[in-house]
Amino acid sequence: MDSLKKEEVLPLIDPAKTERRHETTVVASAMSSKGRYAALGYMVSAVLLVLFNKAALSSYSFPYANVITLFQMICSCALLYAMKSWKIISFTEDERQSITSNPVTLVPMKTLFHTLPLAVSYLLYMLITMESVRGINVPMYTTLRRTTVAFTMIMEYLLTGRKHSAYVVGSVGIIILGAFVAGSRDLSFDAYSYSIVFMANICTAIYLASIARIGKTSGLNSFGLMWCNGVICAPILFLWTLFKGDLEAMMNFTYLYSTGFQKASALLASCLANPSTSIPA
């Protein structure tokens, strides 16, 4: 009798639960691997983006930053369009909703209008960020850009009322302190360049806060938001550069046909066209 009772209380192993647990572990491992590759890809793209921006705008003194931004948007939209047409990516959280009757915009016009505020903030973020690279060295630029998280926290609080823990606030405070220490030892201090970088931080914060508000209600994923930004902003920027005469003046640029400049410009455009750079660096 005692042996029977002991057998009755022994825990039973459910093969189905064990198999599901194993599958969950495998999926989590695969997702973590994808996350590592995505982080590495973003890191490489972000670093190359800054370096080639600096090379084109400073080393070659290219004065038409808006033209570079326009070409980058065109490259980005072309890549997204091709990937969407080949069904490599989807523009929505639910792939079944990714089909639209509009073959030009690939998303409903109602969705485009819904993302208009986000696109405007994206355009400001792109233009000011491009200008901020021109007058400051790369290490100092990278250091000052790390303070973007503080501006983002403030903007999120103002727009959504989101608050962060004391540990997060303390960590951000350490980052800001480090940026000020590094800036105080910068022998090439330029007040104008510093102010432009901080303006870029503010625009980045507005853009990220807009993603938090509009992105969730639009039903679009990161690729869809990138596509809407490009479709809305590229025509606006094209008309602006055409009105200012930048496109025509670019043809008379001294180093336009220089091999080094063309390599830098081509790599820059391809770098930003990478979807991984949709997240501000």
Coordinates of C-alpha atoms in Angstrom, one line a residue:
M1 CA 0.0 0.0 0.0
D2 CA 2.8 2.4 0.9
S3 CA 4.5 1.8 -2.4
L4 CA 1.2 2.4 -4.3
K5 CA 0.7 5.7 -2.5
K6 CA 4.2 6.8 -3.4
E7 CA 3.7 6.0 -7.0
E8 CA 0.4 8.0 -7.0
V9 CA 2.1 11.2 -5.7
L10 CA 5.0 11.1 -8.2
P11 CA 4.8 14.1 -10.6
L12 CA 3.8 13.3 -14.1
I13 CA 5.8 14.8 -17.0
D14 CA 3.6 16.1 -19.8
P15 CA 5.5 15.5 -23.2
A16 CA 3.4 18.3 -24.9
K17 CA 4.4 20.9 -22.2
T18 CA 8.0 19.8 -22.5
E19 CA 8.0 20.2 -26.2
R20 CA 6.3 23.6 -26.0
R21 CA 8.9 24.7 -23.5
H22 CA 11.7 23.5 -25.8
E23 CA 10.2 25.4 -28.8
T24 CA 9.9 28.6 -26.7
T25 CA 13.5 28.3 -25.7
V26 CA 14.6 27.8 -29.4
V27 CA 12.5 30.8 -30.5
A28 CA 13.8 33.0 -27.8
S29 CA 17.4 32.0 -28.7
A30 CA 16.7 32.8 -32.4
M31 CA 15.2 36.2 -31.5
S32 CA 18.2 37.1 -29.4
S33 CA 20.5 36.2 -32.3
K34 CA 18.5 38.4 -34.6
G35 CA 18.6 41.1 -32.0
R36 CA 22.4 40.9 -31.9
Y37 CA 22.7 41.1 -35.6
A38 CA 20.3 44.0 -35.8
A39 CA 22.2 45.9 -33.1
L40 CA 25.5 45.3 -34.9
G41 CA 24.0 46.4 -38.2
Y42 CA 22.6 49.5 -36.7
M43 CA 25.9 50.3 -35.0
V44 CA 27.9 49.9 -38.1
S45 CA 25.4 52.0 -40.2
A46 CA 25.3 54.8 -37.6
V47 CA 29.0 55.1 -37.4
L48 CA 29.5 55.0 -41.2
L49 CA 26.7 57.5 -41.6
V50 CA 28.4 60.1 -39.3
L51 CA 31.8 59.5 -41.0
F52 CA 30.6 59.9 -44.5
N53 CA 28.4 62.9 -43.6
K54 CA 31.5 64.5 -42.1
A55 CA 33.6 63.6 -45.1
A56 CA 31.1 65.1 -47.6
L57 CA 30.2 68.3 -45.6
S58 CA 33.5 69.1 -44.0
S59 CA 36.4 67.5 -45.8
Y60 CA 35.0 68.5 -49.2
S61 CA 33.1 71.5 -48.0
F62 CA 29.9 70.5 -49.8
P63 CA 27.5 73.3 -49.1
Y64 CA 24.2 71.6 -50.1
A65 CA 23.3 69.4 -47.2
N66 CA 19.6 69.4 -48.2
V67 CA 20.5 67.8 -51.6
I68 CA 22.3 64.9 -49.8
T69 CA 19.3 64.5 -47.5
L70 CA 17.0 64.4 -50.6
F71 CA 19.1 61.8 -52.3
Q72 CA 19.1 59.7 -49.1
M73 CA 15.3 59.8 -48.8
I74 CA 15.0 58.8 -52.5
C75 CA 17.4 55.8 -51.9
S76 CA 15.5 54.8 -48.8
C77 CA 12.1 54.9 -50.5
A78 CA 13.4 53.0 -53.5
L79 CA 14.8 50.3 -51.2
L80 CA 11.6 50.0 -49.1
Y81 CA 9.4 49.9 -52.3
A82 CA 11.5 47.1 -53.7
M83 CA 11.5 45.1 -50.5
K84 CA 7.8 45.6 -50.1
S85 CA 7.1 44.6 -53.7
W86 CA 9.2 41.4 -53.2
K87 CA 7.3 40.7 -50.0
I88 CA 10.4 40.7 -47.9
I89 CA 8.9 43.2 -45.5
S90 CA 5.5 44.5 -44.5
F91 CA 4.4 48.0 -43.6
T92 CA 1.9 47.0 -40.9
E93 CA 2.0 45.1 -37.7
D94 CA -0.5 42.6 -39.2
E95 CA 0.7 41.4 -42.6
R96 CA -2.9 40.7 -43.7
Q97 CA -3.5 44.5 -43.6
S98 CA -0.5 45.4 -45.8
I99 CA -2.5 45.2 -49.0
T100 CA -3.9 48.4 -50.3
S101 CA -5.7 49.5 -53.5
N102 CA -3.2 52.4 -53.9
P103 CA -0.2 51.0 -55.8
V104 CA 1.7 54.4 -55.6
T105 CA 1.6 55.2 -51.9
L106 CA 1.3 51.5 -50.8
V107 CA -0.6 52.7 -47.8
P108 CA -4.1 54.3 -47.6
M109 CA -4.2 58.1 -47.9
K110 CA -5.9 58.3 -44.6
T111 CA -2.8 56.7 -43.0
L112 CA -0.5 59.2 -44.8
F113 CA -2.5 62.1 -43.4
H114 CA -2.4 60.5 -39.9
T115 CA 1.4 60.4 -40.0
L116 CA 1.8 63.9 -41.3
P117 CA 2.9 65.4 -38.0
L118 CA 5.5 62.6 -37.6
A119 CA 6.8 63.3 -41.2
V120 CA 7.2 67.0 -40.4
S121 CA 9.2 66.2 -37.3
Y122 CA 11.2 63.7 -39.3
L123 CA 12.1 66.3 -41.9
L124 CA 13.3 68.8 -39.3
Y125 CA 15.2 66.1 -37.5
M126 CA 17.0 65.1 -40.8
L127 CA 17.9 68.6 -41.9
I128 CA 19.1 69.9 -38.6
T129 CA 21.0 66.7 -37.9
M130 CA 22.8 66.9 -41.2
E131 CA 23.8 70.5 -40.5
S132 CA 25.0 69.7 -37.0
V133 CA 27.7 67.4 -38.4
R134 CA 29.4 70.1 -40.4
G135 CA 31.1 72.3 -37.8
I136 CA 32.1 69.9 -35.1
N137 CA 34.5 67.0 -34.9
V138 CA 33.2 63.5 -34.9
P139 CA 34.1 62.4 -31.3
M140 CA 32.6 65.6 -29.8
Y141 CA 29.5 65.2 -32.0
T142 CA 29.0 61.7 -30.8
T143 CA 29.4 62.8 -27.2
L144 CA 26.9 65.6 -27.4
R145 CA 24.4 63.4 -29.3
R146 CA 24.3 61.0 -26.4
T147 CA 22.4 63.7 -24.4
T148 CA 19.5 63.1 -26.8
V149 CA 18.0 60.7 -24.3
A150 CA 17.5 63.5 -21.7
F151 CA 15.6 65.6 -24.3
T152 CA 13.5 62.6 -25.2
M153 CA 12.5 61.9 -21.6
I154 CA 11.4 65.5 -21.2
M155 CA 9.4 65.5 -24.4
E156 CA 7.8 62.2 -23.5
Y157 CA 6.7 63.6 -20.2
L158 CA 5.3 66.8 -21.9
L159 CA 3.4 64.9 -24.6
T160 CA 2.4 61.6 -22.9
G161 CA 3.0 62.2 -19.2
R162 CA 5.4 59.3 -19.0
K163 CA 7.7 59.3 -16.0
H164 CA 11.0 57.3 -15.5
S165 CA 12.4 55.7 -12.4
A166 CA 15.1 57.4 -10.3
Y167 CA 17.7 54.9 -11.5
V168 CA 17.0 55.9 -15.1
V169 CA 17.1 59.6 -14.4
G170 CA 20.4 59.1 -12.4
S171 CA 21.9 57.2 -15.3
V172 CA 21.0 59.9 -17.8
G173 CA 22.4 62.5 -15.4
I174 CA 25.7 60.7 -15.5
I175 CA 25.7 60.7 -19.3
I176 CA 25.0 64.4 -19.4
L177 CA 27.7 65.1 -16.9
G178 CA 30.2 63.2 -19.0
A179 CA 29.1 65.2 -22.1
F180 CA 29.8 68.5 -20.3
V181 CA 33.2 67.2 -19.0
A182 CA 34.1 66.2 -22.5
G183 CA 32.9 69.5 -23.9
S184 CA 34.8 71.6 -21.4
R185 CA 38.1 70.0 -22.7
D186 CA 37.2 70.6 -26.4
L187 CA 39.8 73.1 -27.7
S188 CA 37.8 73.6 -30.9
F189 CA 34.7 74.8 -29.0
D190 CA 32.2 76.5 -31.4
A191 CA 29.1 77.9 -29.8
Y192 CA 27.1 77.9 -33.0
S193 CA 28.0 74.3 -33.8
Y194 CA 27.2 73.2 -30.2
S195 CA 23.8 75.0 -30.4
I196 CA 23.0 73.3 -33.7
V197 CA 23.7 69.9 -32.1
F198 CA 21.4 70.6 -29.2
M199 CA 18.7 71.7 -31.6
A200 CA 19.2 68.4 -33.4
N201 CA 18.8 66.7 -30.0
I202 CA 15.5 68.5 -29.5
C203 CA 14.2 67.6 -33.0
T204 CA 15.2 64.0 -32.4
A205 CA 13.3 64.0 -29.1
I206 CA 10.2 65.4 -30.8
Y207 CA 10.5 62.8 -33.5
L208 CA 10.9 59.9 -31.1
A209 CA 8.0 61.2 -29.0
S210 CA 5.9 61.5 -32.1
I211 CA 6.7 57.9 -33.0
A212 CA 5.5 56.8 -29.5
R213 CA 2.1 58.6 -30.0
I214 CA 1.4 58.3 -33.8
G215 CA 3.2 55.0 -34.5
K216 CA 0.9 53.0 -32.1
T217 CA -2.3 54.4 -33.5
S218 CA -1.4 54.2 -37.2
G219 CA -1.0 50.4 -37.3
L220 CA 2.3 50.7 -39.1
N221 CA 5.6 49.2 -38.1
S222 CA 9.0 50.8 -38.5
F223 CA 9.2 50.1 -42.2
G224 CA 5.7 51.6 -42.7
L225 CA 6.6 54.7 -40.8
M226 CA 9.8 55.1 -42.7
W227 CA 7.9 54.8 -46.0
C228 CA 5.3 57.4 -45.0
N229 CA 8.1 59.8 -43.9
G230 CA 9.8 59.5 -47.3
V231 CA 6.7 59.7 -49.4
I232 CA 5.6 62.9 -47.6
C233 CA 9.0 64.6 -47.1
A234 CA 10.8 63.8 -50.4
P235 CA 8.5 65.9 -52.6
I236 CA 8.6 68.8 -50.1
L237 CA 12.4 68.7 -49.9
F238 CA 12.7 68.4 -53.7
L239 CA 10.6 71.6 -54.2
W240 CA 12.6 73.4 -51.6
T241 CA 15.9 72.6 -53.1
L242 CA 14.6 73.4 -56.5
F243 CA 13.3 76.8 -55.3
K244 CA 16.6 77.6 -53.6
G245 CA 18.6 76.6 -56.7
D246 CA 20.6 73.9 -54.8
L247 CA 20.1 71.3 -57.5
E248 CA 21.4 73.5 -60.2
A249 CA 24.2 74.9 -58.2
M250 CA 25.3 71.4 -57.2
M251 CA 26.3 70.7 -60.8
N252 CA 28.9 73.4 -60.6
F253 CA 30.5 72.0 -57.4
T254 CA 34.3 71.8 -57.6
Y255 CA 34.7 68.2 -56.4
L256 CA 31.5 66.8 -57.9
Y257 CA 33.3 64.5 -60.3
S258 CA 36.1 63.8 -57.8
T259 CA 36.5 60.0 -57.2
G260 CA 36.8 60.5 -53.4
F261 CA 33.8 62.7 -53.2
Q262 CA 31.7 60.3 -55.3
K263 CA 32.7 57.3 -53.2
A264 CA 31.8 59.2 -50.0
S265 CA 28.5 60.3 -51.4
A266 CA 27.5 56.9 -52.8
L267 CA 28.4 55.1 -49.5
L268 CA 26.6 57.7 -47.5
A269 CA 23.4 57.3 -49.5
S270 CA 23.5 53.5 -49.4
C271 CA 24.2 53.7 -45.6
L272 CA 21.2 55.8 -44.9
A273 CA 19.0 53.8 -47.2
N274 CA 19.5 50.9 -44.9
P275 CA 16.3 50.5 -42.8
S276 CA 18.5 50.1 -39.6
T277 CA 19.2 53.8 -39.7
S278 CA 15.6 54.7 -39.2
I279 CA 16.3 54.9 -35.5
P280 CA 18.2 58.1 -34.7
A281 CA 21.8 57.6 -33.7

